[in-house]
Coordinates of C-alpha atoms in Angstrom, one line a residue:
M1 CA -0.4 -17.9 -75.2
R2 CA -1.2 -20.4 -72.6
S3 CA -0.3 -24.1 -72.2
F4 CA -2.3 -27.1 -71.1
V5 CA -1.3 -30.5 -70.2
V6 CA -3.9 -33.6 -71.1
T7 CA -3.0 -37.2 -69.9
G8 CA -4.6 -39.7 -71.7
G9 CA -4.7 -37.3 -74.9
G10 CA -3.6 -39.6 -77.7
R11 CA -7.1 -41.1 -78.0
G12 CA -10.9 -40.9 -77.4
V13 CA -12.2 -37.8 -75.6
G14 CA -8.8 -37.1 -74.5
R15 CA -7.9 -36.7 -78.4
A16 CA -10.9 -34.4 -78.7
V17 CA -10.1 -32.5 -75.5
V18 CA -6.6 -32.0 -76.9
E19 CA -7.8 -30.8 -80.5
R20 CA -9.9 -28.2 -78.7
L21 CA -7.7 -26.6 -76.4
A22 CA -4.8 -26.4 -79.5
Q23 CA -7.3 -23.9 -81.0
G24 CA -6.0 -21.6 -78.2
G25 CA -2.8 -22.4 -77.1
H26 CA 0.0 -25.3 -76.9
V27 CA -0.9 -29.0 -75.4
V28 CA 1.5 -31.5 -74.4
V29 CA 0.0 -34.9 -74.4
L30 CA 1.0 -37.1 -71.7
D31 CA 0.4 -40.7 -72.9
L32 CA 1.0 -44.1 -72.9
V33 CA 1.4 -44.9 -76.1
G34 CA 3.2 -47.9 -78.1
E35 CA 6.2 -49.5 -76.2
P36 CA 9.4 -47.8 -75.1
G37 CA 11.7 -47.1 -77.7
E38 CA 9.3 -47.5 -80.3
P39 CA 7.9 -44.8 -82.9
P40 CA 4.5 -43.5 -82.1
S41 CA 1.8 -44.8 -84.0
G42 CA 0.5 -43.0 -87.4
D43 CA -2.7 -41.7 -85.6
I44 CA 0.0 -40.2 -82.5
R45 CA 2.1 -38.6 -85.1
R46 CA -0.6 -37.3 -87.1
L47 CA -1.8 -35.6 -83.9
T48 CA 1.8 -34.3 -82.8
D49 CA 2.6 -33.0 -86.5
D50 CA 0.8 -30.1 -85.3
P51 CA 3.2 -27.4 -83.9
R52 CA 0.6 -27.0 -81.2
V53 CA 1.1 -30.5 -79.6
T54 CA 3.7 -32.1 -77.8
L55 CA 4.3 -35.9 -76.6
V56 CA 5.2 -37.1 -73.5
R57 CA 5.2 -40.7 -73.5
G58 CA 4.8 -42.6 -69.7
D59 CA 2.4 -43.0 -67.1
A60 CA 0.6 -40.3 -66.2
A61 CA 0.2 -41.9 -62.5
D62 CA 4.0 -41.3 -62.0
P63 CA 5.0 -38.1 -60.3
V64 CA 8.2 -37.7 -62.4
T65 CA 6.8 -38.1 -65.8
A66 CA 3.9 -36.2 -64.7
R67 CA 6.5 -33.1 -63.9
R68 CA 8.1 -33.6 -67.2
A69 CA 5.2 -33.1 -68.4
A70 CA 4.4 -30.2 -66.7
D71 CA 8.0 -28.8 -67.8
A72 CA 7.2 -29.3 -71.6
A73 CA 4.1 -27.4 -71.0
E74 CA 5.9 -24.5 -69.3
D75 CA 8.9 -24.2 -71.8
R76 CA 5.9 -23.5 -74.4
A77 CA 4.1 -21.1 -72.9
P78 CA 2.9 -20.6 -69.0
L79 CA 0.9 -23.5 -68.1
A80 CA -2.5 -22.7 -67.2
G81 CA -4.6 -26.0 -67.1
W82 CA -4.5 -29.6 -66.4
V83 CA -6.7 -32.2 -67.7
N84 CA -6.9 -35.6 -65.5
N85 CA -8.5 -37.9 -68.5
A86 CA -6.5 -40.8 -68.6
A87 CA -8.2 -44.1 -67.0
V88 CA -7.8 -47.6 -66.8
F89 CA -10.5 -50.1 -67.1
R90 CA -10.5 -53.4 -65.3
D91 CA -13.7 -55.3 -64.0
L92 CA -13.4 -57.2 -60.8
P93 CA -16.4 -57.9 -58.2
V94 CA -15.7 -57.3 -54.3
T95 CA -15.4 -61.1 -53.7
A96 CA -12.4 -61.0 -55.8
P97 CA -9.4 -60.9 -53.4
P98 CA -9.1 -57.2 -51.3
G99 CA -5.5 -56.7 -52.6
E100 CA -6.3 -57.0 -56.3
V101 CA -9.8 -54.9 -55.7
L102 CA -8.0 -52.2 -54.3
A103 CA -5.2 -52.4 -57.1
A104 CA -7.4 -52.1 -59.8
V105 CA -9.0 -49.0 -57.7
S106 CA -6.0 -47.5 -57.3
A107 CA -4.7 -47.6 -61.0
N108 CA -7.8 -45.4 -61.6
L109 CA -7.0 -42.8 -58.6
A110 CA -3.5 -42.8 -59.1
L111 CA -3.8 -41.2 -62.0
A112 CA -6.2 -38.1 -60.7
I113 CA -3.9 -37.6 -57.3
T114 CA -0.6 -37.1 -59.7
G115 CA -2.1 -35.3 -61.9
C116 CA -3.4 -33.0 -59.3
H117 CA -0.6 -33.1 -57.2
T118 CA 1.6 -31.9 -60.3
A119 CA -0.7 -29.3 -61.3
V120 CA -1.5 -27.5 -58.1
G121 CA 2.5 -27.8 -57.2
H122 CA 3.2 -26.0 -60.7
F123 CA 0.4 -23.1 -59.9
L124 CA 1.9 -22.5 -56.3
R125 CA 5.4 -22.6 -57.3
Y126 CA 4.8 -20.0 -60.3
R127 CA 2.5 -18.2 -57.7
R128 CA -0.2 -18.1 -60.6
P129 CA -3.9 -18.8 -61.2
G130 CA -4.5 -22.5 -62.8
A131 CA -7.7 -24.9 -63.2
V132 CA -7.6 -28.6 -63.0
V133 CA -10.5 -30.8 -64.8
N134 CA -10.8 -34.1 -63.6
V135 CA -12.7 -36.8 -65.9
S136 CA -15.2 -38.3 -64.0
S137 CA -18.2 -40.6 -64.9
H138 CA -21.8 -40.8 -64.4
Q139 CA -21.1 -44.3 -62.7
A140 CA -19.6 -42.4 -60.0
Q141 CA -23.1 -41.9 -58.9
R142 CA -25.1 -44.7 -60.6
P143 CA -22.6 -47.7 -61.1
V144 CA -23.3 -50.1 -64.0
R145 CA -23.0 -53.9 -62.8
G146 CA -19.7 -55.5 -63.1
A147 CA -17.8 -52.1 -62.8
L148 CA -16.8 -51.9 -59.2
P149 CA -13.0 -50.9 -59.3
Y150 CA -13.8 -47.9 -61.9
A151 CA -17.2 -46.8 -60.4
T152 CA -15.2 -46.5 -56.9
A153 CA -12.6 -44.5 -58.1
K154 CA -14.8 -42.1 -60.0
G155 CA -16.4 -41.5 -56.7
A156 CA -13.3 -40.7 -55.0
I157 CA -11.9 -38.7 -58.1
E158 CA -15.0 -36.3 -57.4
A159 CA -14.5 -36.2 -53.5
L160 CA -10.9 -35.5 -54.6
T161 CA -12.0 -32.8 -56.8
R162 CA -14.0 -31.1 -54.1
A163 CA -11.1 -31.4 -51.7
V164 CA -8.9 -29.6 -53.7
A165 CA -11.1 -26.8 -54.9
V166 CA -11.5 -26.2 -51.0
D167 CA -7.9 -26.2 -50.2
H168 CA -6.4 -24.4 -53.2
G169 CA -9.0 -22.1 -54.1
P170 CA -7.6 -19.2 -51.7
A171 CA -4.6 -19.7 -54.5
A172 CA -6.9 -19.1 -57.2
I173 CA -6.5 -22.4 -58.3
R174 CA -9.9 -24.0 -59.6
T175 CA -10.5 -27.5 -59.4
N176 CA -13.6 -29.0 -61.2
A177 CA -14.7 -32.3 -63.1
V178 CA -16.9 -33.3 -65.9
A179 CA -19.0 -36.7 -65.3
L180 CA -19.5 -38.2 -68.7
G181 CA -22.1 -40.4 -69.9
S182 CA -21.5 -42.7 -73.0
V183 CA -19.4 -40.9 -75.5
E184 CA -18.3 -42.1 -79.3
T185 CA -14.7 -43.3 -79.0
E186 CA -12.9 -45.9 -81.1
R187 CA -13.5 -48.1 -77.5
Y188 CA -17.2 -47.5 -77.9
E189 CA -17.2 -48.4 -81.9
R190 CA -15.3 -51.7 -81.4
Y191 CA -18.3 -52.6 -78.9
R192 CA -20.7 -51.2 -81.3
Q193 CA -19.8 -53.7 -83.8
E194 CA -19.7 -56.7 -81.2
H195 CA -23.4 -55.3 -80.4
P196 CA -25.4 -54.4 -82.7
D197 CA -28.4 -53.6 -80.8
V198 CA -26.0 -50.9 -78.5
D199 CA -27.5 -47.7 -80.5
R200 CA -31.1 -48.8 -79.5
Q201 CA -30.1 -49.3 -76.1
M202 CA -27.9 -46.0 -75.4
A203 CA -30.5 -44.1 -77.0
A204 CA -33.0 -45.6 -74.1
L205 CA -30.5 -44.5 -71.7
H206 CA -30.1 -40.8 -72.5
P207 CA -32.9 -38.6 -72.7
L208 CA -31.4 -37.0 -75.5
G209 CA -31.6 -40.0 -77.6
R210 CA -28.0 -40.7 -78.1
V211 CA -24.2 -40.8 -76.7
G212 CA -22.1 -38.1 -77.0
T213 CA -19.5 -36.9 -79.0
G214 CA -15.8 -35.9 -78.2
R215 CA -16.1 -32.5 -79.1
E216 CA -19.2 -31.8 -77.1
V217 CA -17.2 -33.1 -74.1
A218 CA -14.0 -31.2 -75.1
D219 CA -16.1 -27.7 -75.5
V220 CA -17.3 -28.2 -71.8
V221 CA -13.4 -28.8 -70.6
A222 CA -12.3 -26.0 -72.3
F223 CA -14.8 -23.6 -70.8
L224 CA -14.0 -25.1 -67.5
L225 CA -10.5 -24.2 -67.9
S226 CA -11.3 -20.4 -69.5
D227 CA -11.6 -17.8 -67.6
Q228 CA -15.1 -17.6 -68.4
A229 CA -15.6 -20.2 -65.6
G230 CA -13.6 -18.3 -63.1
F231 CA -15.7 -18.5 -60.3
V232 CA -16.7 -22.2 -61.1
N233 CA -14.6 -24.1 -58.4
G234 CA -15.5 -27.5 -56.9
A235 CA -18.2 -28.5 -59.5
V236 CA -19.1 -31.7 -61.0
L237 CA -20.7 -31.0 -64.2
P238 CA -22.8 -33.9 -65.7
V239 CA -22.0 -34.1 -69.8
D240 CA -23.9 -37.0 -70.1
G241 CA -27.1 -36.2 -71.9
G242 CA -29.5 -36.5 -69.0
R243 CA -28.3 -40.1 -68.3
A244 CA -27.9 -39.6 -64.5
A245 CA -31.1 -37.7 -64.3
Q246 CA -33.2 -40.5 -65.8
G247 CA -34.5 -43.0 -63.6
A248 CA -36.3 -46.5 -64.5
D249 CA -40.0 -46.3 -65.5
P250 CA -41.6 -49.6 -63.9
E251 CA -44.5 -48.9 -66.2
A252 CA -42.4 -48.9 -69.6
V253 CA -43.0 -51.9 -71.7

């Protein structure tokens, strides 16, 4: 058996990845869930009732907490894969104070850097192959208006993915990314309730005519972590229903 760490694994896409990976190994969920000292919510408790899932509560950008998650995974089975899924959504324009913009970008980028640092260091320490998957977004290439910090961070995360793949590929450590389109999550469902026309808009944005599901993303992540992807390194794989490939049609009515 192998073990994995998934940051931000308590909900949304991260949770789907946890449930998928738990089918073949032990998964440590590293997530900020609730307040320190409070018991996890019912949703998280149901997830961690599975003996194949362990919760480590804390900030995935904190190296000490990330190390704790890696050690918790190693205690269950050899750590084989790390998924940097946790993200922060904070919109700011470039006209905001530069320090605030940089802090908003760093809030996302730090999560991936700490995760890569911890995972690669762990694989090197144990002298074993390993795999990292960073969760990016179509916005790394085609930003949505108003999402400057998020889009900038995701662009940097894709560059980080390639750099780590080049630096540590000789040690049989593979690093790849998935660039997501819109996906059905609790956050998306709340947006849908507030914007009744969103399904029609999303169908137009995605050539497959719909948004994705967490399970569809999780299947791709599981593949990239598996031996079947043993020669895939430094790739950024769109999992977006064709959204990034589609251009606007000026003749469309």
